Every structure is written in C-alpha cells, then in structure tokens.
XYZ file of C-alpha atoms in Angstrom:
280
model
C 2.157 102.136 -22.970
C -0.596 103.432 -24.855
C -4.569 102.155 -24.095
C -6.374 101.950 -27.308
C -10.389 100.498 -26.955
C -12.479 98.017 -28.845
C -15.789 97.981 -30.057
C -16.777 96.158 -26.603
C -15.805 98.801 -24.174
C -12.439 97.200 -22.777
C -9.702 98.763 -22.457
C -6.114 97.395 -23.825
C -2.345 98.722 -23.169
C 0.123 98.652 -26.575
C 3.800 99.075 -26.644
C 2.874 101.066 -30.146
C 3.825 104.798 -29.124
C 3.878 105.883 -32.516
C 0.358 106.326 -32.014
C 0.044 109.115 -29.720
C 0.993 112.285 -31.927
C 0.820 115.060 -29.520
C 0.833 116.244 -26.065
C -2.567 116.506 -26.109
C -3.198 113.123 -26.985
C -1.118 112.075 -24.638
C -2.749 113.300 -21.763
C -5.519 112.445 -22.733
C -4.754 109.347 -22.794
C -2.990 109.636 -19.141
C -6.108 110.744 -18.221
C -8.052 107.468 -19.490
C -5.632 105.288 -17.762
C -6.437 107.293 -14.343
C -9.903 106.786 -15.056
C -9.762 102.928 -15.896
C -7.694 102.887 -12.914
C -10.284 104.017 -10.386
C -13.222 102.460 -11.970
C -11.609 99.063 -11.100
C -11.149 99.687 -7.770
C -14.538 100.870 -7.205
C -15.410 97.290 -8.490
C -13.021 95.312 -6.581
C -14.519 97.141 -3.457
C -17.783 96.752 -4.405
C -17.465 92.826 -4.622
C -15.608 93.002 -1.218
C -19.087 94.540 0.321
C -21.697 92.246 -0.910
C -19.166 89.274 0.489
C -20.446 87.219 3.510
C -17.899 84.875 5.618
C -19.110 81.463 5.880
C -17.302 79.092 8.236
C -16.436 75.705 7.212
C -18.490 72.857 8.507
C -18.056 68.927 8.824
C -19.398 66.321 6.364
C -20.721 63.353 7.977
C -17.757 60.814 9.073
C -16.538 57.935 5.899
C -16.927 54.333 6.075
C -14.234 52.583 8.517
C -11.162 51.505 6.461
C -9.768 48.056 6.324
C -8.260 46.982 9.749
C -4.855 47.442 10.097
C -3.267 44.032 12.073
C -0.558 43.580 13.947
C -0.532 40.006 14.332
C 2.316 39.730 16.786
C 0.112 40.915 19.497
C -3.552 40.248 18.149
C -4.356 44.168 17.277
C -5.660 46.281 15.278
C -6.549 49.950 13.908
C -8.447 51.200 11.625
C -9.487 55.028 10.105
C -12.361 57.502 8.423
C -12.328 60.612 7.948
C -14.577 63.409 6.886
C -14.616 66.414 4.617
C -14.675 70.308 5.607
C -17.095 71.028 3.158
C -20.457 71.128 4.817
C -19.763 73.773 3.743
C -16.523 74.730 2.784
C -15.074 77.773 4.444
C -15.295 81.204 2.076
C -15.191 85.041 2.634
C -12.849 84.853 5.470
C -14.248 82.332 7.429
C -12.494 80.222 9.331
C -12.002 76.654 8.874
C -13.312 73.502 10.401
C -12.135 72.124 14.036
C -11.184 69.047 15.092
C -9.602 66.547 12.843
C -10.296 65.343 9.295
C -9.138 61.747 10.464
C -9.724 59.649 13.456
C -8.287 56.045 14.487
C -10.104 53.235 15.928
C -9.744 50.133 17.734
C -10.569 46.625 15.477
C -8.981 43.775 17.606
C -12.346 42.039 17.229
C -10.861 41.676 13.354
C -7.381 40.440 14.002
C -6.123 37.505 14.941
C -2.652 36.822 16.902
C -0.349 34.764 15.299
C 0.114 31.281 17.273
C 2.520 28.240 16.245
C 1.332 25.399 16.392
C 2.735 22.281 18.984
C 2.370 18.813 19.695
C 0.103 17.006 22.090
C 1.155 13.909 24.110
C 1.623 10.610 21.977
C -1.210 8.468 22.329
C -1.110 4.675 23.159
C 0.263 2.238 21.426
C -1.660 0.482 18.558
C -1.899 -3.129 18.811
C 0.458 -5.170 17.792
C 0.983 -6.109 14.221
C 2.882 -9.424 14.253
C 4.899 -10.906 11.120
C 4.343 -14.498 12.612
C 7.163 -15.735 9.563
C 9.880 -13.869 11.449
C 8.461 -13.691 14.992
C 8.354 -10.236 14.939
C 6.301 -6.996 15.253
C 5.306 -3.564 14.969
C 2.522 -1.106 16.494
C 1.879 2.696 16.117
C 0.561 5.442 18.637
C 0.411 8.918 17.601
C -0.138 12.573 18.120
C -2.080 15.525 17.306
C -0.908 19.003 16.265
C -3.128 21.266 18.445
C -1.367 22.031 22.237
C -2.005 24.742 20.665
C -3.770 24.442 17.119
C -1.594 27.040 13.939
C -3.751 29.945 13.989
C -3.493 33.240 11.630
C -1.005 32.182 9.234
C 1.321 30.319 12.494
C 3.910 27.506 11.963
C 2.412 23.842 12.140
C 4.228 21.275 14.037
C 7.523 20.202 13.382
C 8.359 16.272 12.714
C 5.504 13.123 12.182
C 2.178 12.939 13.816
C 2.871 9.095 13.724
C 5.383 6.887 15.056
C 6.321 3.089 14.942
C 7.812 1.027 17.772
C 9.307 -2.412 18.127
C 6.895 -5.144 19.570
C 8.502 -7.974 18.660
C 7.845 -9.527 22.433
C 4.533 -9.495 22.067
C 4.314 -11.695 18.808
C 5.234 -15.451 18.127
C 7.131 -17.392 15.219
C 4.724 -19.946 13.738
C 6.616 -23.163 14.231
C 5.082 -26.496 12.949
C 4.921 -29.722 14.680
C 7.637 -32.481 14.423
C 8.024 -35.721 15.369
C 10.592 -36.886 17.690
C 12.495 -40.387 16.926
C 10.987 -43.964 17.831
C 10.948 -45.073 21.152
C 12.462 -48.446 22.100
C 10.058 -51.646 21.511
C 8.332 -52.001 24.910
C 7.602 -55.780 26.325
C 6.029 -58.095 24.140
C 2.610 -59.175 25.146
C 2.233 -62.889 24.219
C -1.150 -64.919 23.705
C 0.033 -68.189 24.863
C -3.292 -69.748 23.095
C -1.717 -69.305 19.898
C 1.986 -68.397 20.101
C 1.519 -65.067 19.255
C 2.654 -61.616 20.322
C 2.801 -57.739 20.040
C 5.002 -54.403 21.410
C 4.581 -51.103 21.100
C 6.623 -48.132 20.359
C 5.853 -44.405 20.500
C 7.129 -41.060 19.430
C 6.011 -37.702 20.253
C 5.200 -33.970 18.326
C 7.813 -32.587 20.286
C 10.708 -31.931 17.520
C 9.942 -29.261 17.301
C 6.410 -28.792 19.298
C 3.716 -27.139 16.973
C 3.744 -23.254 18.484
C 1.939 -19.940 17.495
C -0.314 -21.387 15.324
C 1.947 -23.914 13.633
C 0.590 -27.474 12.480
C 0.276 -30.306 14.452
C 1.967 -33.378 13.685
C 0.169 -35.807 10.991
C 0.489 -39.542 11.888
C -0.007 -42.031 14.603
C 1.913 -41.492 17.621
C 2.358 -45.415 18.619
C 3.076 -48.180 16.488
C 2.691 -52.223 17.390
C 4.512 -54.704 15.896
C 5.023 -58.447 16.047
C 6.918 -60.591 18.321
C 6.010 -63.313 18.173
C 9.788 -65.198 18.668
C 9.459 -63.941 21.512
C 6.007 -65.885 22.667
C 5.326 -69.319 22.930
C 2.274 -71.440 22.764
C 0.879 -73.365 25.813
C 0.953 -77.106 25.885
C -0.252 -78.898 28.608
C 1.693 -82.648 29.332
C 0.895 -85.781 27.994
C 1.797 -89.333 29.082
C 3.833 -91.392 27.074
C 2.712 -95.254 26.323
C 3.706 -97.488 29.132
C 7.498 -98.686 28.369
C 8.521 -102.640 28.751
C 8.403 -104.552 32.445
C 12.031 -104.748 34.094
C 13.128 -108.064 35.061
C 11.467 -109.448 38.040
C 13.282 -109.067 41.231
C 12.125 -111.826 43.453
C 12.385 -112.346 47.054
C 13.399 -116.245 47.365
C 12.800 -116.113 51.197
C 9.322 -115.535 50.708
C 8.602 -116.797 47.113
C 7.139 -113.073 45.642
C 9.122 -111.207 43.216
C 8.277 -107.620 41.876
C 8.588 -105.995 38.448
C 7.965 -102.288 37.030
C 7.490 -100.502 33.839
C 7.671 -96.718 33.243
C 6.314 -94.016 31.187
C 7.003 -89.710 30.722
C 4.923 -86.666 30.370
C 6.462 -85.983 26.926
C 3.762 -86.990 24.963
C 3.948 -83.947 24.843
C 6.259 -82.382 27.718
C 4.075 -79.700 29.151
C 5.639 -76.044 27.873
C 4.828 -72.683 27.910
C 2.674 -72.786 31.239
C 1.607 -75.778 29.676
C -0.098 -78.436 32.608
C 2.024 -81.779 34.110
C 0.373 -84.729 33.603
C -2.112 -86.547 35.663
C -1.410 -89.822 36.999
C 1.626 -92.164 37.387
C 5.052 -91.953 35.589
C-alpha cells in the first residue's frame, strides 16, 4: 500500500505501487505510515482522558396506560414506564436501576361480567273478558334484573310477559227470553153486567237475561175476556095471578074454597139473582 497526501493534510493508502521508485522512497514512506500510525493513537488517548463517566438517571414516570380488564373476575392492570435518559448513561457509566416499566392495579375501571336473570312473575292482571264467548284472558309479568346484564352480560332468556286463562272469572252475555203462556187463571165475573176477565202470565226466564244481557221487552200478564163464562144477576119476579080452580065446597057446612096460583119467573131469579117476595 502506498500513502500519498492531499492538499488538506490527510493521509490516504493506494494499491498503486508503481509509484514508489526506489528503496529510498520506500522507506520513506514506511516511515510516514509509522508516523501516521502513532499520531492517531496519541489522539485516541487523548480523547479517552478528557472523558468523564456519567451514570444514567430516571425520567419522570409516563402517563398510566389504558386498563387492561379481565372481565371474568372484575380486574384489571394497567402500565407506565419511564426513560433512562435523565441522563443517559456515557463514558462508562453504568446504567439506570430498577425497572423501565411498572404494573398497577385498575379494578376501580373494570367491570365483571354478570348475566342477567329473571325476577318472580308478578300478579295477575285483571281479567279481560270476551263477554261474546264467555271467556277471558289476564297478564302478570316479570322483570329482567335478579341480577340486572352488566358489562357486556347475557339478558334474560324467554318473555318478560305472559298470558293465562281466566275464563272463570268472566260471563257470556245472554239476553232475556220469554217463557210460554201460562194457563188462563179463573175468570172473575161482574154479575152487574154479565161480564168477565182471566189472566195469564209468562216469565223472562227462557233464557234469564245474564252478564249484562237485555231484559225481556213486553208485558208479563195478559187479561182476556170471559165472559161465557159469567152471568148477569136477576133477581125474581112474580108472574100475573093464573085463573081460580073450581070451588071445592064443603056441603056439610055450606062453605066451599077455591085457589089461583102464580111463579117467580117473571123473571126466575138467576145468577145470585133474589126469590120473590110474597105468595106463589
């Protein structure tokens, strides 16, 4: 290698040993290279003197991370670290103790994972009756928090409402019918005038008006005539005196006696009618 110099005072090695011509010239030039040689070192020394150590130091701690959760239990962890470069270790000296990271506690940010669950039905609703068909329905229900879903859990399974059969509790409307005519009852005569009138009834019993059904319209008795079967009062009245019989006389004494007659059929008494006064 040959060391050829510049204009700035630095010294190069070349491959080019056409160059050197001569022993002298060459040690000469073995003679630079010793030279260059020490001169470095001297330098490389030098630095290593006017170099202090300096032991690393600790920046202030980071900001807290985001919490880690484990939801299955309701934990949590979170970490910050800091920096050895307050300052940075240099010259030898040593580096920072401790940790650059430390883990913390953050359960105060996580939240356990609960499924949710039914409470007990309530009570039944009233009843809601279909009084066309007699029957009925009514509701009672429950509420999805024994315990309430929490951080991200299941809700309940199934209906938070339920309907039931109430059908005892409710009525068919059913309106009022008339049952059939009664027999005619005894006829009440007015003997003053011949005249007379029954009665008959019926009743809202076929079928009886129920759950708010109708009542029956119309009368519930009827009177009618019957008067063939009354008759009017007539008190007696006497007849004209009929013809004198033939005198039957007694000859032993000279008297003889006679009689005429008459009826109460002028006219017979009927129909509580009076007899007649006096003689027949």
């Amino acid at each position: 290698a040959v060391v050829s110099t510049q204009s700035t005072g630095h010294y190069y090695i070349t491959n080019n040993l056409s160059l050197v011509g001569n022993l002298k010239m060459r040690l000469w030039f073995l003679v630079m290279i010793f030279c260059v040689g020490v001169d470095a070192g001297f330098r490389v020394r030098r630095r290593r003197r006017s170099c202090g150590a300096v032991n690393g130091g600790w920046s202030g701690w980071g900001g807290w991370s985001s919490c880690s959760c484990n939801h299955a239990t309701g934990t949590g962890t979170w970490t910050r670290s800091r920096s050895c470069n307050s300052p940075a270790p240099s010259c030898g000296g040593s580096g920072c103790p401790g940790s650059s990271r430390k883990t913390g506690s953050c359960n105060d940010q996580c939240c356990q994972i609960t499924n949710g669950a039914w409470s007990a039905w309530g009570s039944w609703s009233s009843c809601l009756c279909d009084l066309n068909t007699g029957t009925g329905i009514w509701t009672r229900s429950r509420t999805c928090n024994n315990p309430s879903p929490s951080c991200g859990g299941s809700s309940c399974p199934g209906s938070a409402t339920e309907s039931g059969n109430c059908d005892d509790q409710c009525c068919k409307t059913v309106h009022g019918g008339f049952s059939d005519w009664s027999s005619w009852g005894t006829c009440t005569c007015n003997h003053a005038d011949g005249t007379g009138t029954r009665s008959r009834s019926r009743s809202c019993t076929n079928p009886a008006p129920s759950c708010n059904g109708n009542v029956c319209v119309g009368e519930t008795i009827e009177v009618g005539s019957c008067d063939d079967q009354c008759c009017q009062t007539v008190d007696g009245g006497l007849t004209a005196w009929g013809d004198w019989s033939i005198c039957d006389c007694d000859h032993s004494t000279g008297t003889g006696t006679r009689s005429r007659t008459r009826s109460c059929t002028n006219p017979a008494p009927s129909c509580h009618g009076r007899d007649c006064d006096g003689d027949l």
